[in-house]
């Protein structure tokens, strides 16, 4: 998979493999960086394609930065590639992007997705509609972005996101028998009383992120109630209680989005979706 050479070369070489899926071989492929668009761990670029039939199109590639591979391996993040290669993704329809190519290795933590470019349809990330409070929006002309996309309020955007969430989460509501074949999903082993070590590792990660976040953002005035709730919640996390309350209890289980925040949603105003 990913070598030590300039990363765009690797991404382009993978992209050149998918011409048959696009309906025509790829004649040329160039990449332009999308700095800052990949979240905390990923890198992204836009791929500009010229096909042999003379048509053009753009796609988006997303892969992990080298210094995040250890965490990716420990957390099993390449399962994202398994997801998009699985019938689940197509069953969910427009709730998820179309992915043309996905490769990943659970052994190394590497992963690569080449997906549709929603910006070509005028899509913007939904986080822009929630004001300047989030670091994702720092330095953005939010007023212009919101005005250009229908002036949708945060309340209305929340309604739209909630509707998408309901469709996603209701699709496999309490269908625990699916875990027998979908055992690669995050948490599948935990619900079957297995892999306590990885569960505890995930809780430690949350604890460390919360601790480091407070230390690094000393200029922020934290709401005392928020701090108290977070400290209490993290302190109470233990495997025995998790098994008792969430596995052996009566709480329904379902397939969920693992990182459900506004910046991970795309909004297309002209299609109202």
CSV table of C-alpha atoms in Angstrom, one decimal:
chain,number,residue,atom,x,y,z
A,1,UNK,CA,0.0,0.0,0.0
A,2,UNK,CA,1.2,3.5,0.8
A,3,UNK,CA,4.9,3.9,0.4
A,4,UNK,CA,7.4,6.6,1.4
A,5,UNK,CA,7.1,8.4,-1.9
A,6,UNK,CA,5.2,11.6,-2.4
A,7,UNK,CA,1.7,10.6,-1.3
A,8,UNK,CA,-0.2,12.0,-4.3
A,9,UNK,CA,1.7,9.5,-6.6
A,10,UNK,CA,0.3,6.6,-4.6
A,11,UNK,CA,-3.2,8.0,-4.6
A,12,UNK,CA,-3.1,8.7,-8.4
A,13,UNK,CA,-1.8,5.1,-9.0
A,14,UNK,CA,-4.7,3.7,-7.1
A,15,UNK,CA,-7.2,6.0,-8.9
A,16,UNK,CA,-5.9,4.9,-12.4
A,17,UNK,CA,-7.3,1.4,-11.5
A,18,UNK,CA,-10.9,2.4,-11.5
A,19,UNK,CA,-11.5,3.5,-15.1
A,20,UNK,CA,-13.7,0.5,-15.7
A,21,UNK,CA,-16.0,1.6,-12.9
A,22,UNK,CA,-16.3,5.1,-14.4
A,23,UNK,CA,-17.3,3.8,-17.9
A,24,UNK,CA,-14.2,4.8,-19.6
A,25,UNK,CA,-10.4,4.4,-19.0
A,26,UNK,CA,-8.7,7.3,-17.3
A,27,UNK,CA,-6.4,9.2,-19.7
A,28,UNK,CA,-4.8,11.6,-17.1
A,29,UNK,CA,-5.2,12.2,-13.4
A,30,UNK,CA,-3.8,15.1,-11.4
A,31,UNK,CA,-4.2,15.9,-7.7
A,32,UNK,CA,-4.7,19.1,-5.8
A,33,UNK,CA,-4.3,19.2,-2.0
A,34,UNK,CA,-7.4,19.9,0.2
A,35,UNK,CA,-5.4,21.1,3.2
A,36,UNK,CA,-7.5,21.2,6.4
A,37,UNK,CA,-10.3,19.1,5.0
A,38,UNK,CA,-9.4,15.7,6.4
A,39,UNK,CA,-10.2,16.2,10.1
A,40,UNK,CA,-7.8,15.3,12.8
A,41,UNK,CA,-6.2,12.2,11.2
A,42,UNK,CA,-6.8,12.2,7.5
A,43,UNK,CA,-5.3,13.8,4.4
A,44,UNK,CA,-7.5,14.7,1.4
A,45,UNK,CA,-7.0,15.7,-2.2
A,46,UNK,CA,-9.2,16.4,-5.2
A,47,UNK,CA,-8.5,14.2,-8.3
A,48,UNK,CA,-9.1,15.9,-11.7
A,49,UNK,CA,-9.7,13.2,-14.3
A,50,UNK,CA,-9.7,13.3,-18.1
A,51,UNK,CA,-11.3,10.1,-19.5
A,52,UNK,CA,-10.5,8.5,-22.8
A,53,UNK,CA,-14.0,9.3,-24.1
A,54,UNK,CA,-13.1,13.0,-23.6
A,55,UNK,CA,-15.3,13.6,-20.6
A,56,UNK,CA,-13.9,15.1,-17.3
A,57,UNK,CA,-14.9,14.6,-13.7
A,58,UNK,CA,-13.5,15.2,-10.2
A,59,UNK,CA,-13.3,12.7,-7.3
A,60,UNK,CA,-12.0,13.1,-3.7
A,61,UNK,CA,-9.4,10.9,-2.1
A,62,UNK,CA,-9.0,10.4,1.6
A,63,UNK,CA,-6.2,8.6,3.4
A,64,UNK,CA,-4.5,8.6,6.8
A,65,UNK,CA,-1.5,10.6,7.6
A,66,UNK,CA,1.6,8.4,8.4
A,67,UNK,CA,1.8,9.6,12.1
A,68,UNK,CA,-1.8,8.3,12.7
A,69,UNK,CA,-1.3,4.8,11.5
A,70,UNK,CA,-0.6,3.3,14.9
A,71,UNK,CA,-3.8,4.7,16.4
A,72,UNK,CA,-5.6,3.6,13.2
A,73,UNK,CA,-4.4,0.0,13.7
A,74,UNK,CA,-5.2,0.0,17.4
A,75,UNK,CA,-8.7,1.3,16.7
A,76,UNK,CA,-9.4,-0.8,13.6
A,77,UNK,CA,-10.1,2.3,11.5
A,78,UNK,CA,-9.6,0.6,8.1
A,79,UNK,CA,-13.0,-1.1,8.7
A,80,UNK,CA,-14.3,2.1,7.0
A,81,UNK,CA,-13.0,0.6,3.8
A,82,UNK,CA,-14.7,-2.7,4.6
A,83,UNK,CA,-17.9,-0.8,5.1
A,84,UNK,CA,-17.9,0.9,1.8
A,85,UNK,CA,-17.1,-2.4,0.0
A,86,UNK,CA,-20.1,-4.0,1.8
A,87,UNK,CA,-23.7,-4.1,0.6
A,88,UNK,CA,-24.6,-2.0,3.7
A,89,UNK,CA,-23.3,1.2,2.1
A,90,UNK,CA,-25.4,0.8,-1.1
A,91,UNK,CA,-28.5,-0.1,1.0
A,92,UNK,CA,-28.2,3.2,2.9
A,93,UNK,CA,-28.4,5.2,-0.4
A,94,UNK,CA,-27.8,8.9,-0.3
A,95,UNK,CA,-27.2,8.9,3.4
A,96,UNK,CA,-23.5,8.0,2.6
A,97,UNK,CA,-21.3,9.1,-0.3
A,98,UNK,CA,-20.6,6.9,-3.3
A,99,UNK,CA,-17.2,5.3,-3.0
A,100,UNK,CA,-15.5,4.2,-6.2
A,101,UNK,CA,-12.4,2.6,-4.7
A,102,UNK,CA,-11.5,1.5,-1.1
A,103,UNK,CA,-8.5,-0.3,0.2
A,104,UNK,CA,-7.3,-0.9,3.7
A,105,UNK,CA,-5.2,-3.0,6.0
A,106,UNK,CA,-6.1,-3.9,9.6
A,107,UNK,CA,-2.5,-5.0,10.0
A,108,UNK,CA,-0.9,-1.7,9.2
A,109,UNK,CA,-3.8,0.8,9.9
A,110,UNK,CA,-3.6,2.1,6.3
A,111,UNK,CA,-6.7,3.0,4.4
A,112,UNK,CA,-7.7,4.9,1.2
A,113,UNK,CA,-11.1,5.9,-0.1
A,114,UNK,CA,-11.7,7.5,-3.5
A,115,UNK,CA,-15.3,8.9,-3.5
A,116,UNK,CA,-17.6,11.2,-5.3
A,117,UNK,CA,-16.9,14.9,-5.2
A,118,UNK,CA,-20.0,16.4,-3.6
A,119,UNK,CA,-18.6,19.9,-4.0
A,120,UNK,CA,-19.2,19.6,-7.7
A,121,UNK,CA,-22.9,19.6,-6.7
A,122,UNK,CA,-22.5,22.6,-4.5
A,123,UNK,CA,-22.2,20.7,-1.2
A,124,UNK,CA,-20.8,22.4,1.9
A,125,UNK,CA,-20.2,20.9,5.3
A,126,UNK,CA,-23.1,21.4,7.7
A,127,UNK,CA,-20.9,22.6,10.5
A,128,UNK,CA,-20.7,26.0,8.8
A,129,UNK,CA,-24.3,26.7,9.9
A,130,UNK,CA,-23.5,26.5,13.6
A,131,UNK,CA,-21.5,29.6,14.1
A,132,UNK,CA,-17.9,30.5,15.1
A,133,UNK,CA,-17.7,28.5,18.3
A,134,UNK,CA,-16.2,25.4,16.8
A,135,UNK,CA,-12.5,25.4,15.8
A,136,UNK,CA,-13.6,23.9,12.4
A,137,UNK,CA,-15.1,27.3,11.6
A,138,UNK,CA,-12.3,29.6,12.7
A,139,UNK,CA,-11.3,32.0,10.0
A,140,UNK,CA,-14.3,31.2,7.8
A,141,UNK,CA,-16.7,33.8,6.3
A,142,UNK,CA,-19.7,32.0,7.8
A,143,UNK,CA,-22.2,34.7,7.0
A,144,UNK,CA,-21.4,34.5,3.2
A,145,UNK,CA,-21.4,30.7,3.2
A,146,UNK,CA,-24.8,30.5,5.0
A,147,UNK,CA,-26.3,33.2,2.8
A,148,UNK,CA,-25.1,31.4,-0.4
A,149,UNK,CA,-26.8,28.2,0.8
A,150,UNK,CA,-30.3,29.4,1.5
A,151,UNK,CA,-29.7,31.0,4.8
A,152,UNK,CA,-30.6,27.8,6.6
A,153,UNK,CA,-30.7,28.2,10.4
A,154,UNK,CA,-28.9,25.9,12.8
A,155,UNK,CA,-32.3,24.6,14.0
A,156,UNK,CA,-33.4,23.7,10.5
A,157,UNK,CA,-30.0,22.0,9.8
A,158,UNK,CA,-30.4,20.0,13.0
A,159,UNK,CA,-33.8,18.8,11.9
A,160,UNK,CA,-32.3,17.7,8.6
A,161,UNK,CA,-29.4,15.9,10.3
A,162,UNK,CA,-31.7,14.3,12.8
A,163,UNK,CA,-33.8,12.9,9.9
A,164,UNK,CA,-30.8,11.4,8.2
A,165,UNK,CA,-29.7,10.0,11.6
A,166,UNK,CA,-33.1,8.4,12.1
A,167,UNK,CA,-33.0,6.7,8.7
A,168,UNK,CA,-29.5,5.5,9.3
A,169,UNK,CA,-30.1,4.2,12.8
A,170,UNK,CA,-33.5,2.6,12.1
A,171,UNK,CA,-32.4,0.5,9.2
A,172,UNK,CA,-30.9,-2.2,11.3
A,173,UNK,CA,-32.6,-1.6,14.7
A,174,UNK,CA,-31.9,-4.4,17.1
A,175,UNK,CA,-30.9,-6.9,14.4
A,176,UNK,CA,-28.3,-8.6,16.5
A,177,UNK,CA,-28.2,-11.7,14.3
A,178,UNK,CA,-26.3,-9.5,11.7
A,179,UNK,CA,-23.3,-9.3,14.0
A,180,UNK,CA,-22.5,-13.0,13.3
A,181,UNK,CA,-21.5,-11.9,9.8
A,182,UNK,CA,-20.7,-8.3,10.4
A,183,UNK,CA,-18.2,-9.0,13.2
A,184,UNK,CA,-15.8,-6.5,11.7
A,185,UNK,CA,-18.0,-3.6,13.0
A,186,UNK,CA,-16.7,-1.5,15.9
A,187,UNK,CA,-18.2,-2.9,19.1
A,188,UNK,CA,-19.5,-6.2,17.6
A,189,UNK,CA,-17.1,-8.2,19.8
A,190,UNK,CA,-18.0,-6.1,22.9
A,191,UNK,CA,-21.7,-6.9,22.5
A,192,UNK,CA,-20.7,-10.6,22.4
A,193,UNK,CA,-18.8,-10.3,25.8
A,194,UNK,CA,-15.5,-10.3,24.0
A,195,UNK,CA,-12.4,-8.1,23.6
A,196,UNK,CA,-12.4,-6.3,26.9
A,197,UNK,CA,-8.9,-5.0,26.2
A,198,UNK,CA,-9.9,-3.0,23.1
A,199,UNK,CA,-12.9,-1.6,24.9
A,200,UNK,CA,-10.7,-0.4,27.8
A,201,UNK,CA,-8.2,1.0,25.3
A,202,UNK,CA,-11.0,3.0,23.6
A,203,UNK,CA,-12.0,4.5,27.0
A,204,UNK,CA,-8.4,5.4,27.8
A,205,UNK,CA,-8.2,7.2,24.5
A,206,UNK,CA,-11.3,9.3,25.4
A,207,UNK,CA,-9.8,10.1,28.8
A,208,UNK,CA,-6.5,11.1,27.4
A,209,UNK,CA,-8.1,13.3,24.7
A,210,UNK,CA,-10.2,15.1,27.3
A,211,UNK,CA,-7.2,15.7,29.5
A,212,UNK,CA,-5.0,16.9,26.7
A,213,UNK,CA,-7.7,19.1,25.2
A,214,UNK,CA,-8.2,21.0,28.5
A,215,UNK,CA,-4.5,21.5,28.9
A,216,UNK,CA,-3.9,22.7,25.3
A,217,UNK,CA,-6.8,25.1,25.4
A,218,UNK,CA,-6.0,27.0,28.5
A,219,UNK,CA,-7.5,30.2,27.2
A,220,UNK,CA,-11.0,28.7,27.0
A,221,UNK,CA,-13.5,29.3,29.8
A,222,UNK,CA,-15.0,25.9,30.4
A,223,UNK,CA,-18.6,25.6,31.7
A,224,UNK,CA,-18.2,24.0,35.2
A,225,UNK,CA,-21.3,21.8,34.6
A,226,UNK,CA,-19.8,20.5,31.3
A,227,UNK,CA,-16.5,19.7,33.0
A,228,UNK,CA,-18.2,18.0,35.9
A,229,UNK,CA,-20.3,15.9,33.6
A,230,UNK,CA,-17.4,14.9,31.5
A,231,UNK,CA,-15.2,14.0,34.5
A,232,UNK,CA,-17.9,12.0,36.1
A,233,UNK,CA,-18.8,10.1,32.9
A,234,UNK,CA,-15.2,9.2,32.2
A,235,UNK,CA,-14.5,8.1,35.8
A,236,UNK,CA,-17.5,5.8,35.8
A,237,UNK,CA,-16.6,3.9,32.6
A,238,UNK,CA,-15.8,0.3,33.4
A,239,UNK,CA,-16.2,-3.0,31.5
A,240,UNK,CA,-18.5,-4.7,34.1
A,241,UNK,CA,-21.0,-1.9,34.1
A,242,UNK,CA,-21.0,-1.7,30.3
A,243,UNK,CA,-21.8,-5.4,30.1
A,244,UNK,CA,-24.5,-5.2,32.6
A,245,UNK,CA,-26.3,-2.0,31.4
A,246,UNK,CA,-25.7,-2.1,27.6
A,247,UNK,CA,-25.2,-5.7,26.7
A,248,UNK,CA,-27.3,-7.7,29.2
A,249,UNK,CA,-29.8,-5.0,29.7
A,250,UNK,CA,-32.8,-4.0,27.6
A,251,UNK,CA,-31.2,-1.2,25.6
A,252,UNK,CA,-31.7,-1.6,21.8
A,253,UNK,CA,-28.6,-1.9,19.6
A,254,UNK,CA,-28.2,-0.7,16.0
A,255,UNK,CA,-25.7,0.4,13.4
A,256,UNK,CA,-24.7,4.0,14.1
A,257,UNK,CA,-22.5,6.7,12.7
A,258,UNK,CA,-19.3,6.6,14.8
A,259,UNK,CA,-18.4,10.3,14.7
A,260,UNK,CA,-21.7,12.2,14.6
A,261,UNK,CA,-21.0,15.9,14.5
A,262,UNK,CA,-22.0,18.7,12.0
A,263,UNK,CA,-18.6,18.9,10.2
A,264,UNK,CA,-19.1,15.3,9.1
A,265,UNK,CA,-22.3,16.1,7.2
A,266,UNK,CA,-22.5,17.6,3.8
A,267,UNK,CA,-25.5,19.8,2.8
A,268,UNK,CA,-26.6,20.4,-0.8
A,269,UNK,CA,-28.9,23.4,-0.9
A,270,UNK,CA,-30.1,23.2,-4.4
A,271,UNK,CA,-31.3,19.6,-3.8
A,272,UNK,CA,-32.3,20.3,-0.2
A,273,UNK,CA,-30.4,17.3,1.1
